[in-house]
CSV table of C-alpha atoms in Angstrom, one decimal:
chain,number,residue,atom,x,y,z
I,1,ASP,CA,-12.4,18.4,-3.7
I,2,MET,CA,-10.6,18.6,-6.9
I,3,ALA,CA,-8.6,21.8,-6.2
I,4,THR,CA,-7.1,20.4,-3.0
I,5,LYS,CA,-6.3,17.2,-4.8
I,6,SER,CA,-4.5,19.0,-7.6
I,7,LYS,CA,-2.5,20.8,-5.0
I,8,LYS,CA,-1.6,17.6,-3.3
I,9,THR,CA,-0.6,15.7,-6.3
I,10,SER,CA,0.8,18.1,-8.8
I,11,GLY,CA,4.6,18.2,-8.8
I,12,LYS,CA,5.9,17.3,-5.4
I,13,THR,CA,4.7,14.5,-3.2
I,14,ALA,CA,3.2,15.6,0.2
I,15,ALA,CA,5.6,15.1,3.1
I,16,GLY,CA,5.2,11.9,5.0
I,17,PRO,CA,2.8,11.8,8.0
I,18,SER,CA,3.9,13.9,11.0
I,19,PHE,CA,2.5,11.7,13.7
I,20,ASP,CA,4.7,9.4,15.8
I,21,SER,CA,4.0,5.9,14.5
I,22,ALA,CA,5.5,4.1,17.5
I,23,ALA,CA,3.4,6.0,20.0
I,24,LEU,CA,0.2,5.6,17.9
I,25,VAL,CA,0.7,1.8,17.5
I,26,LYS,CA,1.4,1.5,21.2
I,27,ARG,CA,-1.8,3.3,22.0
I,28,LEU,CA,-3.9,1.2,19.6
I,29,LEU,CA,-2.6,-2.0,21.1
I,30,SER,CA,-3.0,-0.9,24.7
I,31,GLU,CA,-6.8,-1.4,24.8
I,32,ILE,CA,-7.1,-5.0,23.5
I,33,PRO,CA,-6.7,-8.3,25.4
I,34,ASP,CA,-3.2,-9.6,26.0
I,35,ARG,CA,-3.4,-12.6,23.7
I,36,ALA,CA,-4.8,-10.5,20.9
I,37,ARG,CA,-2.0,-8.0,21.4
I,38,GLU,CA,0.6,-10.7,21.3
I,39,VAL,CA,-0.7,-12.2,18.1
I,40,LEU,CA,-0.7,-8.7,16.3
I,41,THR,CA,2.8,-8.0,17.8
I,42,LEU,CA,4.2,-11.3,16.4
I,43,ARG,CA,2.3,-11.2,13.1
I,44,PHE,CA,3.4,-7.6,12.2
I,45,GLY,CA,6.8,-7.6,13.9
I,46,LEU,CA,5.8,-4.8,16.3
I,47,GLY,CA,7.9,-6.0,19.3
I,48,ALA,CA,11.6,-6.0,20.0
I,49,ASP,CA,12.1,-8.4,17.1
I,50,SER,CA,11.1,-7.0,13.7
I,51,GLN,CA,10.8,-10.4,12.2
I,52,ARG,CA,7.1,-11.0,11.1
I,53,GLU,CA,5.9,-14.4,12.1
I,54,THR,CA,3.6,-16.7,10.1
I,55,LEU,CA,0.3,-18.1,11.4
I,56,GLU,CA,2.0,-21.6,11.5
I,57,SER,CA,4.9,-20.5,13.7
I,58,ILE,CA,2.6,-18.8,16.2
I,59,GLY,CA,0.4,-21.9,16.2
I,60,GLU,CA,3.4,-24.1,16.9
I,61,ARG,CA,4.5,-21.7,19.7
I,62,TRP,CA,1.2,-22.0,21.5
I,63,ASN,CA,0.2,-25.5,20.3
I,64,ILE,CA,-3.0,-24.3,18.5
I,65,THR,CA,-4.0,-24.5,14.9
I,66,ARG,CA,-3.1,-22.1,12.1
I,67,GLU,CA,-6.8,-21.4,11.7
I,68,ARG,CA,-7.2,-20.6,15.4
I,69,VAL,CA,-4.3,-18.0,15.2
I,70,ARG,CA,-6.0,-16.5,12.1
I,71,GLN,CA,-9.3,-16.1,14.1
I,72,ILE,CA,-7.5,-14.5,17.0
I,73,GLU,CA,-5.7,-12.1,14.6
I,74,ALA,CA,-9.0,-11.2,12.9
I,75,SER,CA,-10.8,-10.5,16.2
I,76,ALA,CA,-7.7,-8.6,17.5
I,77,LEU,CA,-7.9,-6.3,14.4
I,78,ASP,CA,-11.7,-5.8,15.1
I,79,ALA,CA,-11.0,-5.0,18.7
I,80,VAL,CA,-8.5,-2.3,17.6
I,81,GLN,CA,-11.0,-0.8,15.1
I,82,SER,CA,-13.7,-0.6,17.7
I,83,SER,CA,-11.6,0.9,20.4
I,84,LYS,CA,-11.8,4.5,21.7
I,85,ASN,CA,-8.1,5.1,20.8
I,86,PHE,CA,-8.7,4.1,17.2
I,87,ARG,CA,-11.6,6.6,16.9
I,88,GLU,CA,-9.4,9.3,18.5
I,89,ALA,CA,-6.6,8.6,15.9
I,90,LYS,CA,-8.8,9.7,13.0
I,91,ALA,CA,-6.5,12.7,12.1
I,92,ALA,CA,-3.5,10.4,11.9
I,93,PHE,CA,-5.3,8.0,9.5
I,94,GLU,CA,-6.5,11.0,7.4
I,95,GLU,CA,-2.9,12.2,7.2
I,96,LEU,CA,-1.8,8.7,6.0
I,97,ARG,CA,-4.6,8.7,3.4
I,98,ALA,CA,-3.6,12.1,2.1
I,99,TYR,CA,0.0,10.8,1.7
I,100,VAL,CA,-1.2,7.8,-0.3
I,101,GLU,CA,-3.3,10.2,-2.5
I,102,SER,CA,-0.3,12.5,-3.0
I,103,LEU,CA,1.5,9.5,-4.5
I,104,GLY,CA,-1.3,8.8,-7.0
I,105,ALA,CA,-4.0,7.0,-4.8
I,106,ILE,CA,-2.6,3.5,-5.9
I,107,VAL,CA,1.0,2.8,-5.0
I,108,PRO,CA,3.4,-0.2,-5.1
I,109,GLU,CA,3.7,-1.5,-1.5
I,110,ASP,CA,7.5,-1.3,-1.4
I,111,HIS,CA,7.5,2.2,-2.7
I,112,LEU,CA,4.9,3.3,-0.2
I,113,LEU,CA,6.6,1.7,2.8
I,114,ASP,CA,10.0,3.0,1.8
I,115,GLY,CA,8.6,6.5,1.6
I,116,LEU,CA,7.0,6.2,5.0
I,117,ALA,CA,9.8,4.6,6.9
I,118,LYS,CA,13.6,4.1,6.8
I,119,ASP,CA,13.9,0.9,8.9
I,120,GLU,CA,12.2,-2.4,9.1
I,121,LYS,CA,10.5,-1.8,12.5
I,122,SER,CA,9.0,1.5,11.3
I,123,ARG,CA,7.9,-0.2,8.0
I,124,ASN,CA,6.1,-2.9,10.1
I,125,ARG,CA,4.3,-0.2,12.1
I,126,PHE,CA,3.0,1.5,9.0
I,127,ARG,CA,2.1,-1.9,7.5
I,128,PHE,CA,0.0,-2.5,10.6
I,129,LEU,CA,-1.6,1.0,10.4
I,130,LEU,CA,-2.5,0.4,6.7
I,131,VAL,CA,-4.1,-2.9,7.6
I,132,VAL,CA,-6.1,-1.6,10.5
I,133,GLY,CA,-7.2,1.7,8.8
I,134,SER,CA,-10.5,1.2,7.0
I,135,GLU,CA,-9.7,3.4,4.0
I,136,PHE,CA,-6.6,1.4,2.8
I,137,PHE,CA,-6.9,-1.6,0.5
I,138,ARG,CA,-4.2,-4.0,-0.3
I,139,GLU,CA,-4.1,-5.8,-3.6
I,140,ARG,CA,-2.0,-9.0,-3.5
I,141,GLU,CA,0.9,-9.6,-5.9
I,142,THR,CA,-0.1,-11.4,-9.1
I,143,GLU,CA,1.7,-12.6,-12.2
I,144,GLU,CA,1.0,-9.2,-13.8
I,145,PHE,CA,1.2,-6.8,-10.9
I,146,CYS,CA,3.3,-6.3,-7.8
I,147,ALA,CA,1.7,-5.9,-4.3
I,148,ARG,CA,0.1,-2.5,-4.0
I,149,TRP,CA,-2.1,-0.3,-1.8
I,150,HIS,CA,-4.9,2.0,-2.8
I,151,VAL,CA,-7.4,4.4,-1.3
I,152,ASP,CA,-9.7,4.8,-4.2
I,153,HIS,CA,-11.4,1.9,-6.0
I,154,THR,CA,-12.3,3.9,-9.1
I,155,THR,CA,-8.7,5.1,-9.7
I,156,ALA,CA,-7.3,1.7,-8.9
I,157,LYS,CA,-9.5,0.0,-11.4
I,158,LYS,CA,-8.7,2.5,-14.2
I,159,VAL,CA,-4.9,2.1,-13.5
I,160,HIS,CA,-5.1,-1.7,-13.6
I,161,THR,CA,-7.1,-1.7,-16.8
I,162,ALA,CA,-4.8,0.9,-18.4
I,163,LEU,CA,-1.6,-1.0,-17.5
I,164,ALA,CA,-3.0,-4.3,-18.8
I,165,SER,CA,-4.1,-2.6,-22.0
I,166,LEU,CA,-0.7,-0.8,-22.4
I,167,TYR,CA,1.1,-4.1,-21.9
I,168,ARG,CA,-1.0,-5.8,-24.6
I,169,SER,CA,-0.4,-2.9,-27.0
I,170,LEU,CA,3.4,-3.3,-26.8
I,171,SER,CA,5.1,-5.7,-29.3
I,172,ASP,CA,7.9,-7.8,-27.9
I,173,ALA,CA,10.7,-5.9,-29.7
I,174,GLU,CA,9.2,-2.4,-29.3
I,175,VAL,CA,11.3,0.2,-27.5
I,176,LEU,CA,9.7,3.6,-26.7
I,177,SER,CA,11.1,6.9,-25.4
I,178,GLU,CA,9.8,7.9,-22.0
I,179,SER,CA,7.6,10.6,-23.5
I,180,GLU,CA,6.2,8.2,-26.1
I,181,LEU,CA,5.3,5.7,-23.4
I,182,PHE,CA,3.7,8.3,-21.2
I,183,THR,CA,1.6,9.6,-24.1
I,184,ARG,CA,0.4,6.1,-24.9
I,185,PHE,CA,-0.2,5.4,-21.2
I,186,LEU,CA,-2.3,8.6,-20.8
I,187,THR,CA,-4.4,7.6,-23.8
I,188,GLU,CA,-5.2,4.3,-22.0
I,189,LEU,CA,-5.9,6.1,-18.8
I,190,LYS,CA,-8.6,8.2,-20.5
I,191,ASP,CA,-10.7,9.8,-17.8
I,192,VAL,CA,-8.4,9.5,-14.8
I,193,GLU,CA,-8.3,12.6,-12.7
I,194,VAL,CA,-6.2,15.5,-14.0
I,195,ALA,CA,-4.5,15.8,-10.6
I,196,TYR,CA,-2.8,12.5,-11.2
I,197,ARG,CA,-1.5,13.2,-14.8
I,198,ASN,CA,2.0,14.0,-13.8
I,199,GLU,CA,5.3,12.3,-14.6
I,200,GLU,CA,6.0,11.1,-11.0
I,201,VAL,CA,2.6,9.5,-10.6
I,202,LEU,CA,2.7,7.9,-14.1
I,203,LYS,CA,6.2,6.4,-13.4
I,204,ARG,CA,4.9,5.1,-10.0
I,205,TRP,CA,1.9,3.5,-11.7
I,206,LEU,CA,4.0,2.0,-14.4
I,207,SER,CA,6.2,0.3,-11.7
I,208,ILE,CA,3.1,-1.7,-10.6
I,209,ALA,CA,3.2,-3.7,-13.9
I,210,LYS,CA,5.8,-6.4,-13.8
I,211,GLY,CA,5.9,-6.8,-17.6
I,212,ILE,CA,6.8,-3.2,-18.4
I,213,GLY,CA,10.2,-1.8,-17.7
I,214,ARG,CA,12.9,0.7,-18.5
I,215,ASN,CA,16.4,0.0,-19.8
I,216,PRO,CA,19.6,2.0,-18.7
I,217,LEU,CA,19.0,4.4,-21.7
I,218,SER,CA,15.6,5.3,-20.2
I,219,GLU,CA,13.8,3.6,-23.1
I,220,TRP,CA,10.7,1.6,-22.2
I,221,GLY,CA,9.3,-1.7,-23.4
I,222,LYS,CA,8.3,-5.2,-22.4
I,223,ARG,CA,10.6,-6.8,-19.8
């Protein structure tokens, strides 16, 4: 609903989710088999140690292949998603989705996790919730873009296309004021929802593109 979305995204960002992430993660892990729980705990750094382990290191620990660990991880995530506690956590995931929408529906991963959590353990919990929630999509880091999450394929596609087009339109030596760059970016964004056409969201989207940056004088151009 457009009116609610405008309220969410105009001006200030919605406050971060109000649920207790530690309690929620504990509940979601409580219903799955021990080994599955252990793999997710190690992979996401959900235990006493916030260090996230690779498939290789877990495989070496248990003397099984990397592929076998990957299979256990995949079935563990499936087990969480089909659990009663996951269904009962619908409101928490809706709150998390509303937060991502308030930031512009597509957000650089670091920015999103920094906004959600102040320490590495909490960041790990939210990373897990984003992976397990069916409405959140992660785009890997590429040469052009940093890692990012989105909740809306249409908006994400428009933003990616607009950023690539904006980058191509900038000559190497060109330096633009912030308002000039925003105007040009908005032209590229064309029919993106009005709710997202505000300065905070535009800056956040621009920070997805590795090749576009701002100098200390707040002038923009190619990095």
